[in-house]
Short mmCIF file of C-alpha atoms in Angstrom, two decimals:
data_model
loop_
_atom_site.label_atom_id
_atom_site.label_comp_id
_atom_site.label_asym_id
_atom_site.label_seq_id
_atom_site.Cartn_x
_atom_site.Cartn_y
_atom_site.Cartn_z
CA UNK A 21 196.08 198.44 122.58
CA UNK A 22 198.97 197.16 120.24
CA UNK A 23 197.95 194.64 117.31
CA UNK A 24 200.28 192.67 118.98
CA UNK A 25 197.82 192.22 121.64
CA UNK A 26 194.37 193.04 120.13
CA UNK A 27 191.85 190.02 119.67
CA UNK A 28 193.69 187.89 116.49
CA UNK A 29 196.58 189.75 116.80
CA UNK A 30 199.97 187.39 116.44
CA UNK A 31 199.98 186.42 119.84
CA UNK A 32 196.72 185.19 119.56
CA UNK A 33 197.17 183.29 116.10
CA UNK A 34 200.10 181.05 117.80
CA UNK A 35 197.65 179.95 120.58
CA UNK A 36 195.67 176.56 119.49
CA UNK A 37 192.31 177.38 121.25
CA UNK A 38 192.49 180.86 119.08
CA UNK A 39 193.38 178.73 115.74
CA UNK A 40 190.63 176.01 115.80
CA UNK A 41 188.02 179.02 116.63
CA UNK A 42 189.37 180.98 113.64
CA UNK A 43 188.75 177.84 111.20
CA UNK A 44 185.95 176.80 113.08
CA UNK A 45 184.46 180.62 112.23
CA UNK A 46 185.65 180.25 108.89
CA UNK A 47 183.44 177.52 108.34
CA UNK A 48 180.47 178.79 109.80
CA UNK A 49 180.79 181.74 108.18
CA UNK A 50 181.43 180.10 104.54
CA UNK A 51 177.91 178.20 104.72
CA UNK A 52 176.05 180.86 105.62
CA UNK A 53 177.52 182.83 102.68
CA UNK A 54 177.03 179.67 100.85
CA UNK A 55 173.31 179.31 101.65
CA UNK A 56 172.64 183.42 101.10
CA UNK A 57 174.26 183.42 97.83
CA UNK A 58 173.07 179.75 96.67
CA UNK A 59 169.42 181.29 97.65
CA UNK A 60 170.03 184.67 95.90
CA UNK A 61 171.63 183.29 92.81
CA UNK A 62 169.09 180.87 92.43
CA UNK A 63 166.32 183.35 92.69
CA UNK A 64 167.83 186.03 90.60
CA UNK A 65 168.64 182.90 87.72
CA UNK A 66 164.66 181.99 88.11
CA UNK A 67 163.16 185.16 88.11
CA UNK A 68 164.66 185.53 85.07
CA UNK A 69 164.66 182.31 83.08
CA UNK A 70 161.45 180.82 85.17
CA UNK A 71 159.32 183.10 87.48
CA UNK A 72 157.71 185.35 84.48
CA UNK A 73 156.27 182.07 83.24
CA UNK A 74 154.98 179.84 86.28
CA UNK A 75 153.65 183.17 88.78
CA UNK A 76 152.72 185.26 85.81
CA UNK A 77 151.55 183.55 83.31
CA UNK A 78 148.25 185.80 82.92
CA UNK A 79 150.50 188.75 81.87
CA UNK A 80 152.67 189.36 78.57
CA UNK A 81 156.24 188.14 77.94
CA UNK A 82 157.68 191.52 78.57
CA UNK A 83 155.19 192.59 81.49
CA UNK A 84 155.75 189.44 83.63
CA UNK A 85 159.29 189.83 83.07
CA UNK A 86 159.23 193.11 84.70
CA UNK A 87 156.98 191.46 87.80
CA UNK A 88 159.31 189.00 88.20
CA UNK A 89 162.57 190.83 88.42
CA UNK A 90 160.01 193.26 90.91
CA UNK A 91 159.87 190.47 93.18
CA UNK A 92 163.07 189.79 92.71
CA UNK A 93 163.89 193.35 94.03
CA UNK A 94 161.38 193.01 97.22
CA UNK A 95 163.98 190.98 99.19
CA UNK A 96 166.04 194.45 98.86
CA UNK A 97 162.96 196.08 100.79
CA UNK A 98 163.67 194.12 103.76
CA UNK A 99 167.21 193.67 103.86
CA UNK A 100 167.75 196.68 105.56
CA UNK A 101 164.69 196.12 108.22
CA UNK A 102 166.70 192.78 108.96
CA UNK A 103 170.10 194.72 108.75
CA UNK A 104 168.74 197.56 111.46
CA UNK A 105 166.94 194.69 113.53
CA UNK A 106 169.85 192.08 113.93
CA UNK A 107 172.58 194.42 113.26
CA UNK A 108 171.52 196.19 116.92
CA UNK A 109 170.59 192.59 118.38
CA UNK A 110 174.48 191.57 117.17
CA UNK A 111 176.04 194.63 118.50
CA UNK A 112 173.99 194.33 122.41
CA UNK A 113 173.73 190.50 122.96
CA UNK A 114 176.82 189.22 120.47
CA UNK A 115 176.98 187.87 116.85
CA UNK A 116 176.50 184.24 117.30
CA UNK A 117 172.93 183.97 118.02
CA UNK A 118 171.79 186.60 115.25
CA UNK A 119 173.81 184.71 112.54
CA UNK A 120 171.95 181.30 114.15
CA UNK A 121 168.55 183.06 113.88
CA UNK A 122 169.10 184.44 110.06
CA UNK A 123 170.21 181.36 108.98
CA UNK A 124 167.45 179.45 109.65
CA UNK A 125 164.89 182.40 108.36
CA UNK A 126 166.74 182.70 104.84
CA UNK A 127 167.26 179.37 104.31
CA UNK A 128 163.64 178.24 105.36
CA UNK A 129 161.71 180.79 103.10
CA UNK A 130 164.16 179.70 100.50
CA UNK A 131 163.15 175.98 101.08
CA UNK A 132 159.42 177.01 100.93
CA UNK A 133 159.47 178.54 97.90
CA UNK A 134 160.31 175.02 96.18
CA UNK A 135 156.24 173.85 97.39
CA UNK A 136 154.73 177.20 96.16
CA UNK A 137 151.73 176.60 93.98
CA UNK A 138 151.48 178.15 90.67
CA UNK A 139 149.31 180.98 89.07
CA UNK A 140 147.43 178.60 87.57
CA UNK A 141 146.81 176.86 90.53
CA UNK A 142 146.00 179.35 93.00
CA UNK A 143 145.36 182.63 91.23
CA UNK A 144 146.87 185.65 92.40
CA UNK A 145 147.62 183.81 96.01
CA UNK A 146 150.62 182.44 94.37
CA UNK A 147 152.83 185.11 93.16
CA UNK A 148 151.28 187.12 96.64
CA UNK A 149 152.94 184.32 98.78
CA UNK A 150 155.88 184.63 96.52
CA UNK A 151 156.66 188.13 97.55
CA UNK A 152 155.89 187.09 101.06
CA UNK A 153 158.84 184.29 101.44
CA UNK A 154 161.20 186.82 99.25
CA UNK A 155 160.64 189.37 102.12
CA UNK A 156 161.33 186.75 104.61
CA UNK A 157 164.53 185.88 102.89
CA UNK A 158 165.34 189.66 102.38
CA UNK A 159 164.74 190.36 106.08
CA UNK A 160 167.35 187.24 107.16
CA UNK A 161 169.37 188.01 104.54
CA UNK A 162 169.83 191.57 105.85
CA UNK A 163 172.16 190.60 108.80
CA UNK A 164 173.60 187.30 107.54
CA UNK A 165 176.42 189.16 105.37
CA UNK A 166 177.39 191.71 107.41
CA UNK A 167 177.74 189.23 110.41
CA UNK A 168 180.09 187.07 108.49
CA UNK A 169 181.95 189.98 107.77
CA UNK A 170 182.44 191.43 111.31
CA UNK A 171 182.74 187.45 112.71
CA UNK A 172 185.76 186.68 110.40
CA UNK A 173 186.93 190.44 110.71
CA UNK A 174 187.10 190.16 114.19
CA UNK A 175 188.61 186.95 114.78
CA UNK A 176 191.45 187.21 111.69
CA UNK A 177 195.14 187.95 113.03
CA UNK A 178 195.45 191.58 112.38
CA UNK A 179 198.47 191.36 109.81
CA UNK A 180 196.59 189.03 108.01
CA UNK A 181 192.81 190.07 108.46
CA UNK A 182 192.02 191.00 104.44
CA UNK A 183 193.35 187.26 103.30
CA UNK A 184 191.48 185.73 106.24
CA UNK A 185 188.46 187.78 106.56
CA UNK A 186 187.40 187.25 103.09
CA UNK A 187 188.29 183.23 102.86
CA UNK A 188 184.76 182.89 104.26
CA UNK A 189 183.27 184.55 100.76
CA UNK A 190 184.58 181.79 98.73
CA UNK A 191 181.27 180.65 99.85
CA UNK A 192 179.52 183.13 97.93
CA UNK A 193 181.46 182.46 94.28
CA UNK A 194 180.68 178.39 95.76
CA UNK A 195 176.90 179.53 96.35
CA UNK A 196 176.38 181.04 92.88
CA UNK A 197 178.65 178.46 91.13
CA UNK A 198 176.26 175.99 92.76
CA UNK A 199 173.09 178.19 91.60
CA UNK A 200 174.22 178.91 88.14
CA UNK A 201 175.21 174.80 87.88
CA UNK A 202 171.92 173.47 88.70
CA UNK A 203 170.74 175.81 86.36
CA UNK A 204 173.00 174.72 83.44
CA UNK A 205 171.43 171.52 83.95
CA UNK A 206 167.72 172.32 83.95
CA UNK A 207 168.50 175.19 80.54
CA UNK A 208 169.13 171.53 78.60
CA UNK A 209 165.89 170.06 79.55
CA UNK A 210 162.37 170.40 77.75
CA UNK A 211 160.65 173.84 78.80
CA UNK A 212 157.47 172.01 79.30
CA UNK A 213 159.47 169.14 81.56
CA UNK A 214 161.31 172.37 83.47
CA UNK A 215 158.11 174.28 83.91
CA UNK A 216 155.95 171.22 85.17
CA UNK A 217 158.16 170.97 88.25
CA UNK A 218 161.21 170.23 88.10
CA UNK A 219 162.59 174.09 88.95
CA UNK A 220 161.17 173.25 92.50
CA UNK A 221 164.09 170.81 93.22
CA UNK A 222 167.17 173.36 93.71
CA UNK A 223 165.01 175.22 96.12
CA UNK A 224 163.62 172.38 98.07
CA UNK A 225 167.82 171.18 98.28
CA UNK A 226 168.34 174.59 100.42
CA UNK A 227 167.12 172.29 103.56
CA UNK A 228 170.54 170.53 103.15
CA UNK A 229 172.70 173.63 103.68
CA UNK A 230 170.33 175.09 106.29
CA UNK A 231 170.91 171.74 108.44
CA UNK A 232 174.79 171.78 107.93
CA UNK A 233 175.21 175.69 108.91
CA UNK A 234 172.99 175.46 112.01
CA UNK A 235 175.34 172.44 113.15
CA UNK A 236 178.65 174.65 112.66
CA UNK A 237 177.26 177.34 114.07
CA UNK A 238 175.82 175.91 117.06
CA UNK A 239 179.46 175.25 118.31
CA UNK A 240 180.92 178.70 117.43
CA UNK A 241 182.64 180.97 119.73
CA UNK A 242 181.63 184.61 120.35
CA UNK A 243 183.50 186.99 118.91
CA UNK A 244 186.94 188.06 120.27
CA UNK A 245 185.96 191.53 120.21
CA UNK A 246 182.90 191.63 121.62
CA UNK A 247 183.86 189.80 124.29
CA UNK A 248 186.77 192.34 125.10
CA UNK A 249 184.00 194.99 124.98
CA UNK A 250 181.51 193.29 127.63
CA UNK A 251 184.33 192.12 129.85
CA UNK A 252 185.01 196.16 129.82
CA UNK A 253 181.09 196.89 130.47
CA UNK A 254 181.58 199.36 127.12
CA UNK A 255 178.38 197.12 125.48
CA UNK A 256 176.31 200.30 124.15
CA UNK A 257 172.60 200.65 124.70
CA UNK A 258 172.02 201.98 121.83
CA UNK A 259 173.85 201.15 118.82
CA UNK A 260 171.03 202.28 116.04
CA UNK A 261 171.20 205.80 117.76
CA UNK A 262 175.13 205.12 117.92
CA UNK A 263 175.19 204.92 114.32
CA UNK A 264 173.02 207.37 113.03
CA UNK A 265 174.37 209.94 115.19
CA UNK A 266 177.88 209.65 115.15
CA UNK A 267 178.81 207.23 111.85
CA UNK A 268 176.17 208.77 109.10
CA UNK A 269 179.98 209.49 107.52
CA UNK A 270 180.79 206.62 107.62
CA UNK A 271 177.57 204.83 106.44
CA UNK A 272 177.57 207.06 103.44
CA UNK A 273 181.27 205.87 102.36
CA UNK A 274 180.20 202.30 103.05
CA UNK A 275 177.33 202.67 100.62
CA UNK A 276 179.47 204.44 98.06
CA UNK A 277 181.86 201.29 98.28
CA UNK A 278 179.18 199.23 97.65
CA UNK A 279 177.13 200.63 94.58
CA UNK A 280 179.79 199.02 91.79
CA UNK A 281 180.47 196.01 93.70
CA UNK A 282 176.84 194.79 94.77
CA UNK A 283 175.16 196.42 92.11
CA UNK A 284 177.93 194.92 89.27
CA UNK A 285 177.01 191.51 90.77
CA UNK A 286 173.46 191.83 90.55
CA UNK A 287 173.57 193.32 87.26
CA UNK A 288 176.05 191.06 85.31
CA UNK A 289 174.53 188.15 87.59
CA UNK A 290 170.57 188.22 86.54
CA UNK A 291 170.27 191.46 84.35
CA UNK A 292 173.15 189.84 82.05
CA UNK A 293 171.71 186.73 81.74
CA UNK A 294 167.82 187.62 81.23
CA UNK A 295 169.49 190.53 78.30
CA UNK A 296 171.41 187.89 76.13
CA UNK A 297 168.79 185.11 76.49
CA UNK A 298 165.36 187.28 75.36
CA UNK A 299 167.01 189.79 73.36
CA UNK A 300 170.01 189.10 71.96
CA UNK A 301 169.07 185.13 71.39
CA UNK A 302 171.62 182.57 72.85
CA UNK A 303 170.92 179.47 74.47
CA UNK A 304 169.15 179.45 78.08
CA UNK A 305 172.02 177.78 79.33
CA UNK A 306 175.00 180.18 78.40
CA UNK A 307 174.09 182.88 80.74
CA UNK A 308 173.73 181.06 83.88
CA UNK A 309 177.44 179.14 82.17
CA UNK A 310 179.06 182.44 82.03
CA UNK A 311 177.65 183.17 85.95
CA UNK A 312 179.33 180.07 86.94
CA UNK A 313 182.87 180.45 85.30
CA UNK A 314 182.63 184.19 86.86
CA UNK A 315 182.07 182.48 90.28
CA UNK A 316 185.07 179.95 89.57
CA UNK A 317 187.43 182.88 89.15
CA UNK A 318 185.96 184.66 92.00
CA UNK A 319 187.23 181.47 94.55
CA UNK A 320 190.66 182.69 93.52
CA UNK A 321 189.83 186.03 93.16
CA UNK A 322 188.29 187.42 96.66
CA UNK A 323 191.32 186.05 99.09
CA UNK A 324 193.60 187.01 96.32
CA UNK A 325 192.11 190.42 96.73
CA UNK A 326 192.04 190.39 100.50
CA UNK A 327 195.65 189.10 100.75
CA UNK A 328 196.86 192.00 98.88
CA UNK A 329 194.68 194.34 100.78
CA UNK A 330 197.55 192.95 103.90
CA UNK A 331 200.01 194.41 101.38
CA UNK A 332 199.23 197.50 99.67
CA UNK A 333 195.96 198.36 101.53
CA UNK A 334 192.42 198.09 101.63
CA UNK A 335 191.80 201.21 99.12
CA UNK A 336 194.35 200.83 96.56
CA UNK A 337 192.80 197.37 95.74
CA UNK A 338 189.14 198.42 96.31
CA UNK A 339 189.81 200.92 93.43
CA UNK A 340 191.41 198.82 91.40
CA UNK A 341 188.06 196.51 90.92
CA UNK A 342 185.79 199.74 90.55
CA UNK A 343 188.27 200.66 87.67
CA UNK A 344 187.48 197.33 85.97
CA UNK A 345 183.53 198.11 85.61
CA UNK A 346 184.72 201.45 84.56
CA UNK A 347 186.25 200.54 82.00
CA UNK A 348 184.54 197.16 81.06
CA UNK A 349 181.02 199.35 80.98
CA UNK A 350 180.53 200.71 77.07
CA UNK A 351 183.10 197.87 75.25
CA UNK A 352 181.55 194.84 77.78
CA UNK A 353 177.44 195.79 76.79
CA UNK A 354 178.18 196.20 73.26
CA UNK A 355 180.10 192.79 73.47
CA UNK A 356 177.23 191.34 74.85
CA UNK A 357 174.72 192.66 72.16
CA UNK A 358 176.70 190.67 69.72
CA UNK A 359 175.32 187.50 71.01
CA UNK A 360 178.50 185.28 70.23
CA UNK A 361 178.46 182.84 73.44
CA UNK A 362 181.65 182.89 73.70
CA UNK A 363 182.09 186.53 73.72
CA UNK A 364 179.38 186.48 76.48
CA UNK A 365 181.46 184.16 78.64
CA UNK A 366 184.30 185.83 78.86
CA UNK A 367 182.26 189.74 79.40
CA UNK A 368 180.28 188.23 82.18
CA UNK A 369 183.15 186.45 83.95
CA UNK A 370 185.82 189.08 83.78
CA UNK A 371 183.36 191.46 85.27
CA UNK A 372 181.57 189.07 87.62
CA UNK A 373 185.43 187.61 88.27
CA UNK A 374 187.75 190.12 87.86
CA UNK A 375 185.76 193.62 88.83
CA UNK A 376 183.29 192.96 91.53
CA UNK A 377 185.10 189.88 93.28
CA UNK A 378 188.53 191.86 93.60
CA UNK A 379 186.08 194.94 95.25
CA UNK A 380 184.60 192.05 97.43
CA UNK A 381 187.94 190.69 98.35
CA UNK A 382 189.24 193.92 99.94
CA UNK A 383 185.68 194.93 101.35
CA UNK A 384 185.66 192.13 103.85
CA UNK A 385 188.13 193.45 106.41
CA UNK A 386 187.73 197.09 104.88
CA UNK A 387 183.80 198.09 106.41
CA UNK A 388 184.61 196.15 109.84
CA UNK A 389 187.80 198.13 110.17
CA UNK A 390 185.36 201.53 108.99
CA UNK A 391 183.84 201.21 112.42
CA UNK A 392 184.03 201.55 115.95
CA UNK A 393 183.59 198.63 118.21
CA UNK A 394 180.34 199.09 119.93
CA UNK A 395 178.11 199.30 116.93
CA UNK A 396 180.58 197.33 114.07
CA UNK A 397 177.66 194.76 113.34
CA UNK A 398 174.76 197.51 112.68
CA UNK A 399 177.36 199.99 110.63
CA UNK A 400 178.68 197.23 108.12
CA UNK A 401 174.65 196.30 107.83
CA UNK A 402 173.38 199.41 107.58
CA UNK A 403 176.12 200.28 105.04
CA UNK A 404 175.48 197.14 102.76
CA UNK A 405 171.64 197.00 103.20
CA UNK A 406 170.59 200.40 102.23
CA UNK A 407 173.78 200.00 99.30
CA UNK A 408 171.27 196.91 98.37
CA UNK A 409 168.05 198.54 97.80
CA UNK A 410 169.88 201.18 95.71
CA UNK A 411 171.99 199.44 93.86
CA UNK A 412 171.49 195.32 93.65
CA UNK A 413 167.69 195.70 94.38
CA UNK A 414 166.52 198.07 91.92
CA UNK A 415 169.26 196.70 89.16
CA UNK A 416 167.08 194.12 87.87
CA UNK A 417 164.13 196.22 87.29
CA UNK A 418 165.26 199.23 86.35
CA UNK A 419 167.30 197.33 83.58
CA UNK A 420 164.77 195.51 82.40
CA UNK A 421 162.66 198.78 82.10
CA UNK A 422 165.33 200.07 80.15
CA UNK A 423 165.65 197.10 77.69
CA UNK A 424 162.05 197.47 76.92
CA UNK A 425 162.25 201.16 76.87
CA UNK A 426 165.25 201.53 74.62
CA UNK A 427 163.84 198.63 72.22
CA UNK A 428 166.94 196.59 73.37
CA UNK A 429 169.20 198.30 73.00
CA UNK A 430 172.62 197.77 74.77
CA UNK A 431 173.61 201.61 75.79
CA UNK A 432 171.63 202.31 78.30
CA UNK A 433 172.38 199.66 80.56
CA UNK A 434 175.65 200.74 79.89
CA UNK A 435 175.45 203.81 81.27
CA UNK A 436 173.89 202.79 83.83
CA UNK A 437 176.90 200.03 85.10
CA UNK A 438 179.62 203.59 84.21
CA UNK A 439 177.23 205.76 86.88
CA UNK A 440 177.61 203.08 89.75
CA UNK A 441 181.20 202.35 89.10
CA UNK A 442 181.86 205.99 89.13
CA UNK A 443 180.31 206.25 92.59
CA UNK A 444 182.69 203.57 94.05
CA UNK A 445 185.63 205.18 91.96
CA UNK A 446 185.21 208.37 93.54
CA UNK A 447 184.31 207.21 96.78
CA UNK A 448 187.81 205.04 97.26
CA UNK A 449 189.44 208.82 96.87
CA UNK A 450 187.09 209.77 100.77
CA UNK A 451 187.88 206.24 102.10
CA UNK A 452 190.32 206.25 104.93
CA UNK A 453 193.39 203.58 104.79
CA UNK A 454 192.55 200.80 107.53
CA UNK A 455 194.54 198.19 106.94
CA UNK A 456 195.28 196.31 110.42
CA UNK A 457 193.19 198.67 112.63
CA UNK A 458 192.92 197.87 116.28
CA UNK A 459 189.00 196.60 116.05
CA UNK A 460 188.47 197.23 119.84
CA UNK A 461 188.63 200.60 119.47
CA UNK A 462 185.65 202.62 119.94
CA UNK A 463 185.62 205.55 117.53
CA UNK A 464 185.16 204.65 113.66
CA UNK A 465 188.19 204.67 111.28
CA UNK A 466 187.36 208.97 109.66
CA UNK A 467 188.27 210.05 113.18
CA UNK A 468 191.25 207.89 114.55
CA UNK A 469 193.84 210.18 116.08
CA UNK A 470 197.61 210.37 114.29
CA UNK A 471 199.07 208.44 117.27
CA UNK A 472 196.49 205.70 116.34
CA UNK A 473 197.34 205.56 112.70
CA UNK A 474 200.82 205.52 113.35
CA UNK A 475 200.63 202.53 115.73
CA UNK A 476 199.27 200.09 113.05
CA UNK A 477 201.63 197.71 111.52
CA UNK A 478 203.04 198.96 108.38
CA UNK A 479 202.45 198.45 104.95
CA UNK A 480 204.60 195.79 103.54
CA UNK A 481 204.52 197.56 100.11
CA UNK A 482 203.30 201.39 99.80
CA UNK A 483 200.69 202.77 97.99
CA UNK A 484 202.50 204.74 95.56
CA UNK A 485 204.26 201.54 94.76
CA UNK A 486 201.47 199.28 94.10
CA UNK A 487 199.81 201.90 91.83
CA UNK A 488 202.84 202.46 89.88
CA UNK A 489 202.62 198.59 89.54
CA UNK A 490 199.05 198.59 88.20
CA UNK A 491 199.39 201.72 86.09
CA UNK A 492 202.74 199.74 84.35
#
């Protein structure tokens, strides 16, 4: 099938039934990422600023900072339960329903959270129902992402599927913006006012977005895609054994892809925040500040990124954000330690920004176009979920065992961001190109045939020309 006449190809973007689906999937898919990364955000920014000091306030400083970051990182436990579980329900019965159903899971444990009693109200039932609603979240969260990601992928006009496959992840720099804002706000008010109650407001407020992304998504289309592979009765049986079988190659570069790039976000996002604030000294509000100016340049950054993933490729760009965090690793973490606020501004948003946004930008339409058509859904979640545990979930923890390890001192998580950027470094050099790939074919992206490379539309700009660009 030519791109000319593959689901969004440019036939299909001139046609105004095709066009009001593609916004009307935008949209859907930009409050869901909204919601997951408004929930996420808001929960990393509590468990450390808040958490530690309302569920365990019968431990020490350093000790409940630990448990709180650990429940933090049990979400990441079920993310890839919820990733396996939808991902196969997506890639049998279709991706509207599943995104309907994790919507309304995330956002609801999110929402209960907000009416949690506190350890000194209910013991050790209240950071126990804690970890409870942060699996729930985990296990909806585990199929959310990836289903925006093949949803958008799928529907975007193939010359033009990085730009328009990641518009719908301005929702996740609007999420975290919205996160980091609120808590901006609450760093300026009394701790005794902020611990009383008040904290319970921003999660309550998740009802609001849950309501609005239900609507949207109640009127969405089914994919494009997927409907091209019922109509051809090629719906698999059994995607998870699909997967496992015949993309474990692929999975493995998926997760390599994602180690900088989720666990950068995660790190720089909560890790960041919690090391300048106890350790280094600044204000409570400057690290969730510095969160939400990264997230402002992110909204230009990610379909910046994705539009020229249309024009140099996919890889090429993907590399070019793991690079950042390379280099950003030793210079950034000592920057940090100096505890000018400033200085911690402009660390936290270049590499929140700059690094893992541009990696973001190109992964939207990069891990759809990885895999084949049958089991797209449960290979992009398998690839980000499992990335999850071992890079975003663990980040928190691990870092904050190695501030109190080291005595605070900056090196070590240092390291640790140059080891996961190194992954995704390497890994971009095992990636194959697949910018505009025909997404209804079967067979993942590693084992495409010559003939099927050489059919895609061509690079506006070559490779060797947009590195000699970024190496001048």
């Amino acid at each position: 099938m030519s791109s000319e006449n593959q689901p969004g190809g440019s036939s299909g973007a001139s046609d105004p039934d095709y066009a009001a689906n593609l916004r009307r999937a935008t949209l859907a898919s930009s409050v869901g990422s909204a919601l997951e990364y408004y929930d996420f955000a808001l929960y990393g920014l509590a468990s450390a600023l808040i958490f530690s000091k309302v569920f365990f306030s019968n431990l020490t400083p350093a000790v409940a900072l630990v448990a709180s970051f650990a429940t933090f990182g049990v979400a990441f436990a079920a993310r890839p339960l919820g990733g396996l579980f939808f991902g196969t329900i997506g890639d049998k019965l279709g991706r509207k329903w599943v995104l309907l159903t994790t919507i309304a899971i995330m956002g609801g444990a999110s929402t209960l959270v907000g009416v949690l009693p506190t350890y000194e109200q209910a013991g050790l039932w209240a950071p126990a129902l804690l970890v409870l609603l942060r699996l729930l979240q985990g296990f909806g969260a585990g199929a959310e992402q990836a289903g925006a990601t093949v949803l958008m992928a799928e529907y975007a006009p193939v010359r033009r599927r990085g730009f328009f496959a990641a518009l719908p992840f301005i929702g996740i720099q609007a999420g975290t913006l919205l996160a980091a804002g609120v808590f901006v706000d609450l760093g300026t008010l009394p701790t005794e006012v902020l611990l009383a109650g008040v904290w319970r407001i921003p999660f309550l407020a998740s009802i609001l977005l849950i309501g609005v992304a239900v609507f949207i998504r109640m009127r969405l289309r089914e994919s494009p895609t997927f409907i091209t592979l019922e109509k051809q009765d090629q719906v698999a049986e059994s995607p998870l054994r699909e997967v496992f079988r015949g993309s474990f190659p692929s999975v493995l570069r998926g997760i390599g892809l994602r180690m900088a790039e989720n666990g950068g976000s995660y790190i720089f996002s909560t890790l960041a925040v919690s090391f300048v604030v106890t350790t280094v000294g600044v204000g409570t509000w400057i690290g969730p500040l510095a969160v939400a100016v990264g997230s402002l340049v992110g909204m230009v950054t990610v379909p910046f990124a994705g539009h020229l993933s249309d024009r140099f490729g996919r890889v090429p760009v993907y590399r070019f954000g793991a690079a950042v965090l390379l280099v950003l690793a030793f210079p950034g973490w000592w920057l940090l330690s100096l505890g000018n606020p400033v200085i911690v501004i402009i660390v936290i948003a270049v590499a929140i920004g700059l690094g893992v946004n541009t990696m973001l930008g190109a992964q939207c339409a990069l891990l759809p176009e990885m895999f084949g058509n049958q089991h797209r859904y449960l290979g992009v979640a398998t690839s980000r979920e499992f990335s999850a545990i071992l890079a975003g979930g663990i980040a928190p923890v691990l870092g904050a065992f190695l501030i109190g390890a080291s005595g605070g001192a900056w090196w070590p998580l240092a390291i640790y961001v140059f080891i996961l950027a190194a992954i995704t470094f390497a890994t971009t050099f095992v990636t194959p190109e697949t910018r505009g790939r025909d997404l209804t074919l079967l067979n993942d992206a590693l084992f495409d045939s010559a003939v099927q490379v050489e059919t895609r539309p061509e690079h506006m700009v070559s490779h060797k020309e947009f590195l000699a660009r970024v190496g001048s």
